[in-house]
Amino acid sequence: TIPPALRDRMEVIGFPGYHTTHPDFFAQKLMGVVLGGNMSSRMFLNVREAKGLCYYIHTTTDDYTDCGHFSTNAGVDVNRIDLAVAAIVNEYKKLKENPRIDEKELQKAKSYLYGKLVINLEDSQEVAHLLGKQALLLEGIKTLDTIHEMINKVTVEDIARVATEILDESTMKLAFIGPERTVESFEKLMHF
């Protein structure tokens, strides 16, 4: 048996993503919201709620000036990690095979992303972070209205193009914390 302290472990499955000034930066962010950004996302509903394979699950992007990544992380019972990996990869596969999301789903993601930004900016540290990052690393400071316009310009076609480009099976990677496993035991799960 696995000691209680080792039963729940984190796993991350993802792909190389876009850098912070990439033209499809917000399309990638919105794709992350659709896949696993909140409690009505595909990962949350299909992997956590329907299958009960993880305690938490979240799809996110990390973006830097020269690179980025698009990934889903989850808290998983190590006894069910194979099922969780397969379920997460399946959600990626479904979006890759049918990348044109519903307009309603996109509008919901836009509202969530912009609303989250506005709420975060109630914290003065978040305001300083946003402005400081833009002033130091980017080509100028974008106002909240400009960011809102950029989010609203993203179309379902943009999401489809980004899904087709980013969700490339050959670049998919997995990392997890837990009992030692062989690479081969996961390789069989990492396919569309």
PDB file of C-alpha atoms in Angstrom:
ATOM      1  CA  THR A   1       0.000   0.000   0.000  1.00  0.00           C
ATOM      2  CA  ILE A   2       0.979   3.600  -0.640  1.00  0.00           C
ATOM      3  CA  PRO A   3       1.380   5.746   2.482  1.00  0.00           C
ATOM      4  CA  PRO A   4      -1.284   8.494   2.767  1.00  0.00           C
ATOM      5  CA  ALA A   5       1.325  11.213   2.217  1.00  0.00           C
ATOM      6  CA  LEU A   6       2.095   9.779  -1.245  1.00  0.00           C
ATOM      7  CA  ARG A   7      -1.435   9.056  -2.472  1.00  0.00           C
ATOM      8  CA  ASP A   8      -2.152  12.455  -4.006  1.00  0.00           C
ATOM      9  CA  ARG A   9       0.432  13.826  -6.392  1.00  0.00           C
ATOM     10  CA  MET A  10       0.602  16.537  -8.972  1.00  0.00           C
ATOM     11  CA  GLU A  11       0.994  15.925 -12.644  1.00  0.00           C
ATOM     12  CA  VAL A  12       1.494  18.365 -15.499  1.00  0.00           C
ATOM     13  CA  ILE A  13       0.832  17.588 -19.169  1.00  0.00           C
ATOM     14  CA  GLY A  14       1.466  20.219 -21.769  1.00  0.00           C
ATOM     15  CA  PHE A  15       3.042  21.676 -24.862  1.00  0.00           C
ATOM     16  CA  PRO A  16       5.353  24.522 -25.839  1.00  0.00           C
ATOM     17  CA  GLY A  17       3.254  27.670 -26.115  1.00  0.00           C
ATOM     18  CA  TYR A  18       3.509  31.265 -27.237  1.00  0.00           C
ATOM     19  CA  HIS A  19       5.656  34.047 -25.853  1.00  0.00           C
ATOM     20  CA  THR A  20       4.051  37.112 -24.297  1.00  0.00           C
ATOM     21  CA  THR A  21       4.111  39.276 -27.447  1.00  0.00           C
ATOM     22  CA  HIS A  22       2.877  36.582 -29.842  1.00  0.00           C
ATOM     23  CA  PRO A  23      -0.084  37.760 -31.980  1.00  0.00           C
ATOM     24  CA  ASP A  24      -2.163  34.803 -30.721  1.00  0.00           C
ATOM     25  CA  PHE A  25      -1.329  35.390 -27.050  1.00  0.00           C
ATOM     26  CA  PHE A  26      -4.967  35.993 -26.051  1.00  0.00           C
ATOM     27  CA  ALA A  27      -6.276  33.194 -28.273  1.00  0.00           C
ATOM     28  CA  GLN A  28      -3.971  30.818 -26.378  1.00  0.00           C
ATOM     29  CA  LYS A  29      -5.181  32.236 -23.040  1.00  0.00           C
ATOM     30  CA  LEU A  30      -8.813  31.780 -24.058  1.00  0.00           C
ATOM     31  CA  MET A  31      -8.156  28.228 -25.257  1.00  0.00           C
ATOM     32  CA  GLY A  32      -6.743  27.551 -21.785  1.00  0.00           C
ATOM     33  CA  VAL A  33      -9.932  28.884 -20.173  1.00  0.00           C
ATOM     34  CA  VAL A  34     -12.104  26.711 -22.430  1.00  0.00           C
ATOM     35  CA  LEU A  35     -10.063  23.588 -21.689  1.00  0.00           C
ATOM     36  CA  GLY A  36      -9.422  23.993 -17.977  1.00  0.00           C
ATOM     37  CA  GLY A  37      -9.628  27.571 -16.764  1.00  0.00           C
ATOM     38  CA  ASN A  38     -12.613  27.322 -14.445  1.00  0.00           C
ATOM     39  CA  MET A  39     -15.330  25.088 -13.008  1.00  0.00           C
ATOM     40  CA  SER A  40     -17.328  25.027 -16.251  1.00  0.00           C
ATOM     41  CA  SER A  41     -14.310  24.084 -18.373  1.00  0.00           C
ATOM     42  CA  ARG A  42     -13.935  20.838 -20.279  1.00  0.00           C
ATOM     43  CA  MET A  43     -11.189  19.398 -18.070  1.00  0.00           C
ATOM     44  CA  PHE A  44     -13.074  20.228 -14.872  1.00  0.00           C
ATOM     45  CA  LEU A  45     -16.365  18.770 -16.064  1.00  0.00           C
ATOM     46  CA  ASN A  46     -15.041  15.712 -17.920  1.00  0.00           C
ATOM     47  CA  VAL A  47     -11.970  14.690 -15.918  1.00  0.00           C
ATOM     48  CA  ARG A  48     -12.801  15.835 -12.384  1.00  0.00           C
ATOM     49  CA  GLU A  49     -16.587  15.826 -12.177  1.00  0.00           C
ATOM     50  CA  ALA A  50     -17.625  13.049 -14.563  1.00  0.00           C
ATOM     51  CA  LYS A  51     -14.744  10.662 -13.842  1.00  0.00           C
ATOM     52  CA  GLY A  52     -13.571  11.779 -10.380  1.00  0.00           C
ATOM     53  CA  LEU A  53      -9.924  11.345 -11.395  1.00  0.00           C
ATOM     54  CA  CYS A  54      -8.443  14.351  -9.625  1.00  0.00           C
ATOM     55  CA  TYR A  55      -8.979  16.683  -6.738  1.00  0.00           C
ATOM     56  CA  TYR A  56      -8.133  19.767  -8.768  1.00  0.00           C
ATOM     57  CA  ILE A  57      -7.412  20.387 -12.424  1.00  0.00           C
ATOM     58  CA  HIS A  58      -6.424  23.565 -14.196  1.00  0.00           C
ATOM     59  CA  THR A  59      -5.204  24.453 -17.687  1.00  0.00           C
ATOM     60  CA  THR A  60      -2.991  27.489 -17.897  1.00  0.00           C
ATOM     61  CA  THR A  61      -0.327  29.280 -19.876  1.00  0.00           C
ATOM     62  CA  ASP A  62       3.009  30.597 -18.744  1.00  0.00           C
ATOM     63  CA  ASP A  63       4.452  33.165 -21.051  1.00  0.00           C
ATOM     64  CA  TYR A  64       7.819  34.836 -21.110  1.00  0.00           C
ATOM     65  CA  THR A  65       9.499  37.234 -23.537  1.00  0.00           C
ATOM     66  CA  ASP A  66      11.017  34.431 -25.622  1.00  0.00           C
ATOM     67  CA  CYS A  67       8.910  31.326 -24.975  1.00  0.00           C
ATOM     68  CA  GLY A  68       5.908  29.922 -23.188  1.00  0.00           C
ATOM     69  CA  HIS A  69       3.983  26.776 -22.415  1.00  0.00           C
ATOM     70  CA  PHE A  70       0.413  25.560 -22.414  1.00  0.00           C
ATOM     71  CA  SER A  71      -0.316  22.938 -19.778  1.00  0.00           C
ATOM     72  CA  THR A  72      -2.834  21.200 -17.568  1.00  0.00           C
ATOM     73  CA  ASN A  73      -1.935  20.357 -14.004  1.00  0.00           C
ATOM     74  CA  ALA A  74      -3.921  18.169 -11.673  1.00  0.00           C
ATOM     75  CA  GLY A  75      -3.814  16.651  -8.213  1.00  0.00           C
ATOM     76  CA  VAL A  76      -4.185  12.934  -8.828  1.00  0.00           C
ATOM     77  CA  ASP A  77      -4.364   9.772  -6.735  1.00  0.00           C
ATOM     78  CA  VAL A  78      -1.254   7.828  -7.788  1.00  0.00           C
ATOM     79  CA  ASN A  79      -3.327   4.649  -7.986  1.00  0.00           C
ATOM     80  CA  ARG A  80      -5.376   6.245 -10.792  1.00  0.00           C
ATOM     81  CA  ILE A  81      -2.687   8.263 -12.545  1.00  0.00           C
ATOM     82  CA  ASP A  82      -2.873   6.276 -15.783  1.00  0.00           C
ATOM     83  CA  LEU A  83      -6.609   6.943 -16.024  1.00  0.00           C
ATOM     84  CA  ALA A  84      -6.085  10.648 -15.282  1.00  0.00           C
ATOM     85  CA  VAL A  85      -3.317  11.019 -17.872  1.00  0.00           C
ATOM     86  CA  ALA A  86      -5.450   9.247 -20.488  1.00  0.00           C
ATOM     87  CA  ALA A  87      -8.462  11.462 -19.685  1.00  0.00           C
ATOM     88  CA  ILE A  88      -6.451  14.705 -19.917  1.00  0.00           C
ATOM     89  CA  VAL A  89      -4.799  13.628 -23.163  1.00  0.00           C
ATOM     90  CA  ASN A  90      -8.258  12.719 -24.480  1.00  0.00           C
ATOM     91  CA  GLU A  91      -9.516  16.270 -23.847  1.00  0.00           C
ATOM     92  CA  TYR A  92      -6.545  17.614 -25.799  1.00  0.00           C
ATOM     93  CA  LYS A  93      -7.284  15.088 -28.554  1.00  0.00           C
ATOM     94  CA  LYS A  94     -10.956  16.104 -28.783  1.00  0.00           C
ATOM     95  CA  LEU A  95     -10.030  19.770 -29.201  1.00  0.00           C
ATOM     96  CA  LYS A  96      -7.312  18.919 -31.718  1.00  0.00           C
ATOM     97  CA  GLU A  97      -9.735  16.835 -33.795  1.00  0.00           C
ATOM     98  CA  ASN A  98     -12.577  19.356 -33.525  1.00  0.00           C
ATOM     99  CA  PRO A  99     -10.855  22.712 -32.911  1.00  0.00           C
ATOM    100  CA  ARG A 100     -13.796  24.940 -33.785  1.00  0.00           C
ATOM    101  CA  ILE A 101     -15.393  25.705 -30.426  1.00  0.00           C
ATOM    102  CA  ASP A 102     -18.907  27.048 -29.998  1.00  0.00           C
ATOM    103  CA  GLU A 103     -19.321  30.858 -30.075  1.00  0.00           C
ATOM    104  CA  LYS A 104     -21.157  30.707 -26.742  1.00  0.00           C
ATOM    105  CA  GLU A 105     -18.245  28.834 -25.162  1.00  0.00           C
ATOM    106  CA  LEU A 106     -15.823  31.472 -26.488  1.00  0.00           C
ATOM    107  CA  GLN A 107     -17.927  34.367 -25.153  1.00  0.00           C
ATOM    108  CA  LYS A 108     -18.096  32.705 -21.753  1.00  0.00           C
ATOM    109  CA  ALA A 109     -14.287  32.308 -21.764  1.00  0.00           C
ATOM    110  CA  LYS A 110     -13.818  35.970 -22.747  1.00  0.00           C
ATOM    111  CA  SER A 111     -16.073  37.134 -19.914  1.00  0.00           C
ATOM    112  CA  TYR A 112     -14.225  34.937 -17.447  1.00  0.00           C
ATOM    113  CA  LEU A 113     -10.728  36.012 -18.564  1.00  0.00           C
ATOM    114  CA  TYR A 114     -11.530  39.726 -18.534  1.00  0.00           C
ATOM    115  CA  GLY A 115     -13.501  39.478 -15.277  1.00  0.00           C
ATOM    116  CA  LYS A 116     -10.614  37.671 -13.593  1.00  0.00           C
ATOM    117  CA  LEU A 117      -8.222  40.394 -14.743  1.00  0.00           C
ATOM    118  CA  VAL A 118     -10.465  43.158 -13.380  1.00  0.00           C
ATOM    119  CA  ILE A 119     -10.888  41.400 -10.031  1.00  0.00           C
ATOM    120  CA  ASN A 120      -7.121  40.778  -9.774  1.00  0.00           C
ATOM    121  CA  LEU A 121      -6.485  44.478 -10.342  1.00  0.00           C
ATOM    122  CA  GLU A 122      -8.299  45.275  -7.095  1.00  0.00           C
ATOM    123  CA  ASP A 123      -5.008  44.238  -5.466  1.00  0.00           C
ATOM    124  CA  SER A 124      -2.352  46.962  -5.691  1.00  0.00           C
ATOM    125  CA  GLN A 125       0.402  44.359  -5.995  1.00  0.00           C
ATOM    126  CA  GLU A 126      -1.311  42.928  -9.099  1.00  0.00           C
ATOM    127  CA  VAL A 127      -1.580  46.429 -10.597  1.00  0.00           C
ATOM    128  CA  ALA A 128       2.130  46.981  -9.956  1.00  0.00           C
ATOM    129  CA  HIS A 129       2.959  43.587 -11.481  1.00  0.00           C
ATOM    130  CA  LEU A 130       0.908  44.218 -14.627  1.00  0.00           C
ATOM    131  CA  LEU A 131       2.285  47.714 -15.198  1.00  0.00           C
ATOM    132  CA  GLY A 132       5.838  46.812 -14.199  1.00  0.00           C
ATOM    133  CA  LYS A 133       5.960  43.803 -16.502  1.00  0.00           C
ATOM    134  CA  GLN A 134       4.682  45.835 -19.419  1.00  0.00           C
ATOM    135  CA  ALA A 135       7.029  48.773 -18.754  1.00  0.00           C
ATOM    136  CA  LEU A 136      10.130  46.631 -18.274  1.00  0.00           C
ATOM    137  CA  LEU A 137       9.629  43.757 -20.703  1.00  0.00           C
ATOM    138  CA  LEU A 138       7.139  44.754 -23.366  1.00  0.00           C
ATOM    139  CA  GLU A 139       6.746  47.472 -25.968  1.00  0.00           C
ATOM    140  CA  GLY A 140       4.657  49.768 -23.805  1.00  0.00           C
ATOM    141  CA  ILE A 141       1.825  49.809 -21.334  1.00  0.00           C
ATOM    142  CA  LYS A 142      -1.595  48.632 -22.490  1.00  0.00           C
ATOM    143  CA  THR A 143      -4.642  50.053 -20.752  1.00  0.00           C
ATOM    144  CA  LEU A 144      -7.366  47.833 -19.389  1.00  0.00           C
ATOM    145  CA  ASP A 145      -9.588  48.961 -22.275  1.00  0.00           C
ATOM    146  CA  THR A 146      -6.917  47.962 -24.816  1.00  0.00           C
ATOM    147  CA  ILE A 147      -6.542  44.534 -23.200  1.00  0.00           C
ATOM    148  CA  HIS A 148     -10.331  44.140 -23.239  1.00  0.00           C
ATOM    149  CA  GLU A 149     -10.394  44.974 -26.974  1.00  0.00           C
ATOM    150  CA  MET A 150      -7.618  42.462 -27.663  1.00  0.00           C
ATOM    151  CA  ILE A 151      -9.534  39.727 -25.816  1.00  0.00           C
ATOM    152  CA  ASN A 152     -12.759  40.582 -27.650  1.00  0.00           C
ATOM    153  CA  LYS A 153     -11.057  40.415 -31.072  1.00  0.00           C
ATOM    154  CA  VAL A 154     -10.327  36.692 -30.688  1.00  0.00           C
ATOM    155  CA  THR A 155     -12.582  34.573 -32.908  1.00  0.00           C
ATOM    156  CA  VAL A 156     -13.508  30.899 -32.973  1.00  0.00           C
ATOM    157  CA  GLU A 157     -11.274  30.650 -36.054  1.00  0.00           C
ATOM    158  CA  ASP A 158      -8.353  31.990 -34.011  1.00  0.00           C
ATOM    159  CA  ILE A 159      -8.931  29.344 -31.350  1.00  0.00           C
ATOM    160  CA  ALA A 160      -9.094  26.625 -34.031  1.00  0.00           C
ATOM    161  CA  ARG A 161      -5.809  27.779 -35.573  1.00  0.00           C
ATOM    162  CA  VAL A 162      -4.085  27.934 -32.183  1.00  0.00           C
ATOM    163  CA  ALA A 163      -5.417  24.503 -31.124  1.00  0.00           C
ATOM    164  CA  THR A 164      -4.169  22.987 -34.378  1.00  0.00           C
ATOM    165  CA  GLU A 165      -0.739  24.553 -33.896  1.00  0.00           C
ATOM    166  CA  ILE A 166      -0.142  24.088 -30.164  1.00  0.00           C
ATOM    167  CA  LEU A 167      -1.766  20.692 -29.541  1.00  0.00           C
ATOM    168  CA  ASP A 168       0.946  18.778 -31.376  1.00  0.00           C
ATOM    169  CA  GLU A 169       1.287  15.243 -30.047  1.00  0.00           C
ATOM    170  CA  SER A 170       4.995  15.167 -30.925  1.00  0.00           C
ATOM    171  CA  THR A 171       5.723  18.069 -28.529  1.00  0.00           C
ATOM    172  CA  MET A 172       3.528  16.904 -25.625  1.00  0.00           C
ATOM    173  CA  LYS A 173       5.378  16.425 -22.329  1.00  0.00           C
ATOM    174  CA  LEU A 174       4.457  14.974 -18.947  1.00  0.00           C
ATOM    175  CA  ALA A 175       5.934  15.581 -15.512  1.00  0.00           C
ATOM    176  CA  PHE A 176       4.676  14.217 -12.231  1.00  0.00           C
ATOM    177  CA  ILE A 177       5.633  13.938  -8.593  1.00  0.00           C
ATOM    178  CA  GLY A 178       5.016  10.525  -7.120  1.00  0.00           C
ATOM    179  CA  PRO A 179       6.361   6.988  -6.839  1.00  0.00           C
ATOM    180  CA  GLU A 180       8.997   6.132  -9.421  1.00  0.00           C
ATOM    181  CA  ARG A 181       7.654   4.968 -12.778  1.00  0.00           C
ATOM    182  CA  THR A 182       9.297   4.053 -16.044  1.00  0.00           C
ATOM    183  CA  VAL A 183       9.135   6.401 -19.010  1.00  0.00           C
ATOM    184  CA  GLU A 184       7.650   3.563 -21.067  1.00  0.00           C
ATOM    185  CA  SER A 185       4.666   3.253 -18.696  1.00  0.00           C
ATOM    186  CA  PHE A 186       3.609   6.792 -19.616  1.00  0.00           C
ATOM    187  CA  GLU A 187       4.642   6.830 -23.273  1.00  0.00           C
ATOM    188  CA  LYS A 188       1.782   4.537 -24.207  1.00  0.00           C
ATOM    189  CA  LEU A 189      -0.687   7.064 -22.751  1.00  0.00           C
ATOM    190  CA  MET A 190       0.741  10.132 -24.499  1.00  0.00           C
ATOM    191  CA  HIS A 191      -0.883   9.696 -27.905  1.00  0.00           C
ATOM    192  CA  PHE A 192      -3.865  11.152 -29.727  1.00  0.00           C
TER     193      PHE A 192
END
